[in-house]
Amino acid sequence: MAATADETRVVEGVKTQLFIGGQWRDATGGATLDVEDPATGETIATVADATHEDADAALAAATEAFKTWRNVAPRERADILRRAYDLIHARAEELALLMTLEMGKPVAESLGEITYANNFLRWYSEEAVRINGRFTVNETGKGRVLTLRQPIGPCLFITPWNFPLAMGTRKIGPALATGCTCVVKPAKQTPLSMLALAQIFEEAGLPGGVLNVITASSSGSIMAPLIEDPRVRKMSFTGSTPVGKELIKQSAEQVLKVSMELGGNAPFLVFEDADLDAAVEGALLAKMRNGGEACTSANRFHVHESVASEFADRLAAKIGALKVGRGTEDGIQVGPLIDEAQRSKVAELVDDAVGKGARVLTGGARVDGAGYFYEPTVLADVPDGADLLSEEIFGPVAPITTFASDEEAIARANDTEYGLVSYIFTTDLNRAFKVIESLETGMIGLNQGMVSNAGAPFGGVKQSGFGREGGPEGLDEYLETKYVAMNVGTEPTAL
Ligand code: NAP
């Protein structure tokens, strides 16, 4: 399929080399890797394929730059973040098209991600000048406590393909605001958005070495030595739970401080008193945003038995009407999955559920032709043993089951090793609080199908990980607290 002039222009505008120490350079040995459009299966670009030497050079650059960046005036750091924000804002449409070409989601959704991603830069540009320690008088009156909050040091960031820009900026924003430097490794399927971001930071006046971007086909072998390198002081990983577990093991070598934003299995609870219109709209957003390829995607719908049938029919009507196609085309609401492996996994999960007795209300099959499309699907009467209730689906499939009581809803919701987010639809405030306090997830959407917000702490519990990104909590991840015990003050008075 021939690329349009706009598509060619945005792809050709991206520098496809490694960004190390403020320089663009080829991989040692000159290897490259192809980037594919998942809507067509065609190669759209070729980027550098970093070796271990390149990764090491990137860490050396981040380590060197930390010596000066940590002492740059907070206002100057804030201004650079703000300039990057303004540049992204001005180029949002071309960045959205670029993102759609490498990741597949409709351009309108890519534009939504650009805004969300950029909000982290604005939020943390505003926080950069408000990093405070504290000063207190000892309880005896003699002695003082002073705390300093200092940048932790050079960081490693590993990001997934499903949100190619936002999963980077929510780490880069707070890191740069606090005076940390970083090496970023985006997913091999979607390196272009991160390379475009590096160009924007370069234009915004970020000193060389503060942000380094390496793209690679063999993540495991190039990242493992860095994770075990004592120059690194912090790693933040967003990706799957199995890879996260492996990285936690590697990080033990240097007792590295890590944040883990891992997989999810979000329950979506609809109680009998819910506003069903709102619940269906919320379900559509929680399930179909990003084509279901989000860690926050509603993975299973638990609906009170008295409203389950109506909810299922209404959701199926909405989901069945969604227009599927290449995300660059007008009116498209659902793009392709990222690759054939992901599509096969989704197909297997649906086939397993149907084989065990689930009813297909809409969808349930691959879409023939080029690209990795799968029909938006709603399954009713999904039996407890179906794999897709316990595994992360990561696709446009909504399985519906029922419950009879609040206690059963809570027990079903918590019956997973994951704990990222849950969604609750009820109009009863007492019930809402009882359920909120009982759910084992780091985030909850109450009568809304989306929780992402640059000013709020995003993160999970259980095997969905630890650490928070966004809001003031996101800044804390990049600061060490140093306590000074001060022998000053008057002699204690009798207590
Ligand atoms: P993934 O396979 O775990 O990959 C994530 C990143 O880790 C990619 O950059 C990947 O590189 C890299 N990687 C893979 N193996 C590695 C290794 N041994 N050492 C170092 N790096 C390694 O996950 P994904 O399929 O890209 O993303 C989907 C997953 O991310 C889902 O489970 C989703 O729930 C999760 N996610 C979580 C959040 C959250 O905030 N909790 C947000 C978004 C996504 P290459 O791909 O280049 O090899």
XYZ file of C-alpha atoms and ligand atoms in Angstrom:
543
model
C 0.000 0.000 0.000
C 1.477 3.375 -1.025
C 2.157 5.821 1.804
C 0.568 9.259 1.526
C 2.770 12.346 1.288
C 1.995 13.212 4.934
C 2.912 9.720 6.109
C 6.211 9.814 4.221
C 6.994 13.291 5.558
C 6.416 12.429 9.240
C 8.390 9.187 9.045
C 11.260 10.783 7.118
C 11.361 13.605 9.670
C 12.480 11.208 12.412
C 16.180 10.679 13.007
C 16.620 6.926 13.118
C 20.046 6.723 14.751
C 20.883 6.304 18.434
C 20.806 9.490 20.535
C 23.800 9.336 22.859
C 25.483 12.247 24.631
C 23.612 14.742 22.462
C 24.893 13.118 19.232
C 23.013 11.052 16.667
C 25.050 8.021 15.678
C 24.750 4.631 14.020
C 24.907 1.462 16.047
C 28.399 0.034 16.473
C 28.733 -2.358 13.525
C 25.924 -0.573 11.679
C 23.092 -3.040 12.354
C 19.504 -1.840 11.930
C 16.013 -3.093 12.711
C 12.786 -2.638 10.761
C 9.694 -0.862 12.053
C 6.412 -2.182 10.690
C 2.969 -0.650 10.221
C 0.708 -3.186 11.968
C -2.195 -2.217 9.714
C -0.364 -3.388 6.602
C 2.565 -5.492 7.775
C 4.846 -3.284 5.657
C 8.159 -1.807 6.804
C 7.880 1.944 7.286
C 11.322 2.746 8.705
C 14.645 1.249 9.713
C 16.297 2.316 12.962
C 19.677 1.632 14.547
C 19.993 -1.663 16.403
C 22.149 -0.909 19.451
C 24.851 -3.221 20.734
C 26.058 -3.598 24.284
C 28.857 -1.076 23.536
C 26.248 1.486 22.487
C 24.216 0.872 25.638
C 27.344 1.303 27.694
C 28.155 4.560 25.880
C 24.645 5.822 26.605
C 25.060 5.076 30.303
C 28.482 6.751 30.310
C 26.895 9.862 28.765
C 24.075 9.883 31.334
C 26.584 9.442 34.156
C 28.749 12.314 32.933
C 25.782 14.620 32.329
C 24.408 13.966 35.827
C 27.415 15.784 37.329
C 26.205 19.065 35.870
C 22.460 18.570 35.287
C 21.850 17.932 38.981
C 23.153 21.451 39.705
C 21.306 23.265 36.921
C 18.883 25.789 38.421
C 15.430 24.288 38.948
C 13.890 27.132 36.949
C 16.131 26.317 33.992
C 15.171 22.627 34.141
C 11.526 23.676 34.344
C 11.876 25.968 31.333
C 13.380 23.200 29.179
C 10.532 20.845 30.086
C 8.053 23.594 29.316
C 9.677 24.324 25.944
C 9.461 20.622 25.068
C 5.783 20.721 26.078
C 5.149 23.700 23.796
C 6.933 22.054 20.855
C 4.937 18.833 21.264
C 1.731 20.819 21.540
C 2.530 22.634 18.300
C 3.360 19.357 16.497
C 0.694 17.156 18.051
C -0.915 16.208 14.749
C 2.247 15.023 13.036
C 3.346 13.147 16.172
C -0.077 11.481 16.293
C 0.202 10.351 12.694
C 3.681 8.975 13.379
C 2.393 7.083 16.406
C -0.489 5.591 14.431
C 1.857 4.423 11.712
C 4.067 2.458 14.101
C 1.481 1.376 16.683
C -1.812 1.166 14.780
C -4.352 2.984 16.975
C -6.667 5.520 15.273
C -5.133 8.992 14.848
C -7.734 10.522 17.193
C -6.552 8.147 19.934
C -2.904 8.876 19.172
C -3.724 12.545 19.555
C -5.234 11.692 22.947
C -2.017 9.952 23.931
C 0.102 12.910 22.765
C -1.929 15.197 25.039
C -1.710 12.761 27.956
C 2.038 12.230 27.416
C 2.674 15.940 27.136
C 0.750 16.689 30.343
C 3.522 14.902 32.255
C 6.079 17.356 30.866
C 3.911 20.331 31.826
C 3.050 18.932 35.260
C 6.687 18.219 36.120
C 7.921 21.514 34.666
C 5.663 23.072 37.291
C 6.976 20.774 40.045
C 10.679 21.273 39.269
C 10.774 24.506 41.289
C 8.888 23.076 44.275
C 11.157 20.305 45.538
C 11.413 20.832 49.284
C 13.034 19.181 52.261
C 11.939 19.877 55.836
C 13.223 21.310 59.057
C 11.946 20.342 62.495
C 12.872 20.863 66.122
C 13.564 17.675 68.110
C 10.865 16.826 70.597
C 13.297 17.546 73.445
C 13.958 21.050 72.170
C 17.672 20.250 71.776
C 18.714 19.298 68.253
C 17.243 19.839 64.822
C 16.249 17.568 61.933
C 17.017 18.757 58.427
C 16.112 16.741 55.340
C 17.431 17.327 51.818
C 15.793 15.822 48.753
C 18.366 15.158 46.084
C 18.210 13.601 42.593
C 18.852 9.888 42.764
C 21.212 9.741 39.760
C 21.378 8.190 36.281
C 18.234 6.166 35.474
C 17.304 3.365 33.065
C 13.881 3.462 31.470
C 12.380 0.547 29.544
C 9.019 1.196 27.877
C 6.392 -0.878 26.024
C 4.824 -0.436 22.585
C 1.224 0.178 23.634
C 1.682 3.831 24.670
C 4.891 4.706 22.792
C 5.178 8.274 24.106
C 3.268 8.493 27.401
C 5.083 5.571 29.036
C 8.290 7.509 28.346
C 7.255 11.016 29.383
C 5.812 9.919 32.704
C 9.314 8.737 33.612
C 11.361 11.375 31.757
C 9.297 14.324 33.068
C 9.890 13.745 36.785
C 13.456 12.499 36.231
C 14.495 15.661 34.403
C 12.598 17.890 36.840
C 14.532 16.513 39.801
C 17.959 16.691 38.113
C 18.306 13.033 37.103
C 19.612 11.881 33.727
C 18.478 8.815 31.799
C 18.914 6.133 29.176
C 15.619 5.200 27.525
C 15.004 1.992 25.608
C 11.640 1.985 23.833
C 10.031 -1.219 22.547
C 11.417 -2.437 19.232
C 7.961 -2.272 17.591
C 7.524 1.467 18.327
C 10.851 3.324 18.534
C 9.895 6.276 16.308
C 7.819 8.249 18.829
C 10.646 8.154 21.382
C 13.235 9.202 18.775
C 10.945 12.092 17.805
C 10.767 13.059 21.485
C 14.566 13.087 21.715
C 14.683 15.486 18.748
C 12.174 17.737 20.493
C 14.209 17.812 23.706
C 17.306 18.598 21.674
C 15.457 21.526 20.116
C 14.186 22.600 23.538
C 17.805 23.055 24.659
C 18.311 19.963 26.810
C 22.065 19.526 27.359
C 23.647 16.483 25.674
C 23.699 13.302 27.758
C 20.720 14.170 29.982
C 18.392 12.088 27.802
C 19.823 9.209 25.768
C 17.719 6.940 23.552
C 18.830 3.536 22.351
C 16.749 1.310 20.100
C 17.494 -2.394 19.937
C 16.223 -5.775 18.823
C 17.860 -7.711 21.639
C 16.688 -5.927 24.790
C 17.643 -8.671 27.181
C 21.293 -8.906 26.223
C 21.959 -5.162 25.988
C 20.037 -4.134 29.117
C 21.170 -6.833 31.566
C 24.745 -5.456 31.909
C 23.376 -1.951 32.460
C 20.954 -3.111 35.144
C 23.879 -4.662 36.985
C 26.107 -1.586 36.514
C 26.777 0.421 39.692
C 26.565 3.723 37.791
C 22.796 3.221 37.461
C 20.786 4.380 40.496
C 17.216 3.813 39.410
C 15.308 1.736 36.891
C 11.718 2.245 35.875
C 10.150 -0.463 33.760
C 6.740 -0.554 32.127
C 5.828 -3.832 30.530
C 4.678 -7.363 31.200
C 4.834 -9.054 34.586
C 7.091 -11.948 33.431
C 9.738 -9.540 32.098
C 9.334 -7.341 35.181
C 10.079 -10.318 37.444
C 13.244 -11.044 35.497
C 14.388 -7.424 35.794
C 13.689 -7.383 39.550
C 16.036 -10.370 39.891
C 18.721 -8.568 37.870
C 18.283 -5.384 39.913
C 19.085 -7.263 43.134
C 22.752 -7.390 42.092
C 23.297 -3.687 42.841
C 20.283 -3.318 45.175
C 18.953 -0.997 42.484
C 15.908 1.107 43.283
C 13.195 0.049 40.828
C 9.670 0.995 39.809
C 7.615 -1.683 38.114
C 4.526 -0.778 36.085
C 3.397 -4.248 35.065
C 0.427 -6.100 33.677
C -3.185 -5.880 34.775
C -6.409 -7.852 34.862
C -8.899 -5.089 35.607
C -12.334 -6.057 36.915
C -15.259 -3.866 35.841
C -18.098 -4.143 38.377
C -21.650 -3.117 37.513
C -24.016 -3.147 40.507
C -27.786 -3.404 40.276
C -28.258 0.294 41.100
C -25.791 1.504 38.444
C -26.748 4.072 35.849
C -26.620 1.622 32.933
C -26.090 4.327 30.304
C -23.013 5.506 32.185
C -21.870 1.924 32.781
C -22.072 1.050 29.079
C -20.230 4.235 28.077
C -17.608 3.596 30.767
C -17.257 -0.011 29.625
C -16.735 1.076 26.040
C -13.921 3.393 27.104
C -12.349 1.005 29.622
C -12.391 -1.855 27.116
C -11.870 -0.284 23.720
C -9.414 2.561 24.438
C -6.183 1.625 22.695
C -8.019 -1.304 21.092
C -7.930 -3.088 24.434
C -4.107 -3.030 24.400
C -3.767 -1.149 27.692
C -2.673 -2.334 31.118
C -5.773 -0.507 32.405
C -8.154 -2.231 29.976
C -11.199 -3.757 31.602
C -10.310 -7.443 31.339
C -13.467 -8.942 32.811
C -16.949 -7.570 33.393
C -18.695 -8.758 36.548
C -22.324 -7.621 36.361
C -25.136 -8.073 38.880
C -27.371 -10.877 37.633
C -30.451 -8.638 37.551
C -28.930 -6.294 34.933
C -26.383 -8.552 33.213
C -28.451 -9.411 30.181
C -29.410 -5.806 29.425
C -25.836 -4.595 30.008
C -24.427 -7.311 27.728
C -26.860 -6.575 24.890
C -26.256 -2.843 25.061
C -22.482 -3.219 25.211
C -22.535 -5.697 22.321
C -24.577 -3.268 20.208
C -22.028 -0.488 20.831
C -18.938 -2.649 20.375
C -20.353 -4.430 17.326
C -20.911 -1.049 15.630
C -17.296 0.124 15.974
C -15.524 0.734 12.691
C -12.329 -1.319 12.361
C -9.512 -0.362 9.975
C -6.228 1.404 9.420
C -5.948 4.113 12.051
C -5.009 6.755 9.490
C -8.409 6.557 7.793
C -11.320 8.830 8.700
C -13.902 7.463 11.086
C -11.875 4.412 12.163
C -12.427 3.580 15.842
C -10.401 0.392 16.273
C -7.006 -0.275 14.690
C -5.019 -3.497 14.346
C -3.286 -5.389 17.139
C 0.441 -4.804 17.329
C 1.572 -8.031 15.653
C 0.597 -11.569 14.711
C 1.764 -12.995 18.040
C -0.617 -10.700 19.906
C -3.496 -11.473 17.539
C -2.946 -15.226 17.884
C -2.959 -14.910 21.669
C -6.275 -13.031 21.599
C -7.780 -15.584 19.182
C -6.662 -18.470 21.417
C -8.224 -16.878 24.500
C -11.554 -16.328 22.720
C -11.556 -19.870 21.292
C -10.813 -21.272 24.747
C -13.736 -19.353 26.314
C -16.149 -20.333 23.543
C -14.997 -23.951 23.787
C -15.856 -23.849 27.492
C -19.375 -22.498 26.878
C -19.161 -18.686 26.442
C -21.689 -17.161 24.018
C -20.427 -14.806 21.277
C -22.683 -11.721 21.175
C -20.565 -9.959 18.576
C -17.197 -10.498 16.870
C -15.131 -13.535 17.768
C -12.859 -13.840 14.736
C -9.810 -12.447 12.949
C -10.415 -9.979 10.129
C -9.149 -11.345 6.805
C -6.583 -9.434 4.758
C -3.419 -7.474 5.493
C -2.577 -6.317 9.022
C -3.311 -7.794 12.419
C -6.990 -6.986 12.853
C -9.349 -8.792 15.205
C -13.079 -8.141 15.456
C -14.285 -6.228 18.532
C -15.878 -8.997 20.585
C -18.349 -9.401 23.442
C -18.740 -12.776 25.161
C -21.600 -13.520 27.585
C -22.013 -16.344 30.123
C -18.259 -16.776 30.364
C -17.565 -19.738 32.666
C -15.175 -19.424 35.613
C -12.536 -21.725 34.110
C -12.051 -19.642 30.933
C -8.420 -18.545 30.591
C -9.278 -14.982 29.612
C -10.690 -14.276 33.080
C -7.298 -14.901 34.655
C -4.949 -13.781 31.851
C -4.384 -10.305 30.465
C -6.246 -10.298 27.107
C -4.641 -7.182 25.580
C -7.174 -7.022 22.763
C -10.719 -5.872 21.911
C -12.555 -8.627 23.786
C -15.090 -8.081 26.590
C -15.988 -11.202 28.636
C -19.085 -10.878 30.840
C -19.888 -12.892 33.968
C -22.444 -12.325 36.727
C -22.557 -11.990 40.525
C -25.374 -12.148 43.066
C -24.094 -10.099 46.031
C -21.592 -7.369 46.885
C -19.436 -9.915 48.707
C -19.314 -12.128 45.629
C -18.455 -9.141 43.402
C -15.547 -8.188 45.675
C -14.302 -11.765 45.926
C -14.397 -12.194 42.150
C -12.695 -8.865 41.555
C -9.835 -9.744 43.914
C -9.422 -13.293 42.598
C -6.278 -12.519 40.573
C -2.563 -12.093 41.153
C -2.794 -8.675 39.458
C -3.830 -5.430 41.162
C -3.547 -2.451 38.846
C -6.989 -0.895 38.461
C -10.672 -1.692 38.911
C -13.831 0.057 37.786
C -17.030 0.325 39.831
C -20.417 1.479 38.628
C -22.959 2.174 41.365
C -25.061 5.147 42.473
C -24.958 4.106 46.151
C -22.172 6.004 47.931
C -22.064 3.637 50.907
C -21.713 0.646 48.615
C -19.068 2.461 46.575
C -16.942 3.089 49.675
C -17.340 -0.444 50.975
C -16.172 -1.800 47.621
C -13.384 0.772 47.170
C -11.934 -0.110 50.567
C -12.105 -3.849 49.802
C -10.561 -3.896 46.341
C -6.919 -4.934 46.022
C -5.871 -2.549 43.248
C -3.701 0.560 43.165
C -6.330 2.586 41.282
C -10.114 2.659 41.032
C -12.396 4.334 38.525
C -15.679 5.185 40.269
C -18.410 5.651 37.668
C -15.780 6.375 35.038
C -13.934 4.172 32.583
C -10.543 5.878 32.644
C -8.142 6.816 35.448
C -5.076 8.152 33.583
C -4.179 11.656 34.770
C -0.720 13.294 34.923
C -1.489 14.773 38.336
C -2.486 11.462 39.958
C -0.387 8.508 41.186
C -0.613 5.723 38.581
C 0.482 2.267 39.701
C -0.464 -1.128 40.990
C -0.228 -3.589 43.854
C 0.368 -7.361 43.919
C 1.937 -8.576 40.648
C 0.989 -5.359 38.845
C 4.107 -3.878 40.397
C 5.209 -1.114 42.731
C 6.094 2.545 42.533
C 3.903 5.341 41.231
C 4.056 7.551 38.157
C 2.315 10.920 37.957
C 1.501 13.518 40.584
C 3.784 14.359 43.513
C 4.289 10.638 44.179
C 5.879 10.333 40.732
C 8.482 12.905 41.709
C 9.369 11.053 44.914
C 10.575 8.095 42.813
C 13.525 10.196 41.602
C 14.528 11.784 44.906
C 16.646 10.457 47.733
C 16.018 11.828 51.193
C 19.133 12.780 53.136
C 18.678 13.466 56.855
C 21.039 15.678 58.816
C 21.001 15.366 62.632
C 21.989 18.819 63.911
C 23.392 19.347 67.341
C 22.001 22.844 67.841
C 19.372 24.500 70.018
C 18.924 25.088 73.675
C 19.321 22.518 76.428
C 16.100 20.571 76.927
C 13.638 21.841 79.433
C 12.108 19.235 81.764
C 9.564 17.193 79.833
P 7.200 -6.570 27.413
O 7.320 -7.675 26.444
O 7.406 -6.857 28.837
O 8.205 -5.440 26.900
C 8.290 -4.192 27.543
C 9.662 -3.608 27.296
O 10.641 -4.454 27.900
C 10.036 -3.507 25.831
O 10.820 -2.346 25.648
C 10.881 -4.742 25.635
O 11.803 -4.606 24.592
C 11.614 -4.803 26.941
N 12.133 -6.128 27.280
C 11.626 -7.334 26.973
N 12.395 -8.305 27.521
C 13.411 -7.685 28.168
C 14.535 -8.140 28.918
N 14.760 -9.432 29.127
N 15.367 -7.221 29.444
C 15.163 -5.905 29.254
N 14.111 -5.416 28.546
C 13.243 -6.289 28.016
O 5.778 -5.876 27.319
P 5.017 -5.358 26.047
O 4.418 -6.519 25.360
O 5.876 -4.431 25.256
O 3.904 -4.448 26.724
C 2.706 -4.943 27.166
C 2.731 -5.155 28.666
O 3.020 -3.917 29.314
C 1.391 -5.593 29.201
O 1.560 -6.613 30.145
C 0.860 -4.323 29.862
O -0.073 -4.553 30.888
C 2.102 -3.709 30.372
N 1.903 -2.279 30.621
C 1.844 -1.856 31.919
C 1.605 -0.518 32.182
C 1.526 -0.023 33.598
O 1.651 1.182 33.794
N 1.329 -0.866 34.578
C 1.445 0.379 31.136
C 1.513 -0.086 29.823
C 1.757 -1.436 29.584
P 11.555 -5.153 23.107
O 10.106 -5.266 22.894
O 12.189 -4.115 22.294
O 12.270 -6.441 23.064
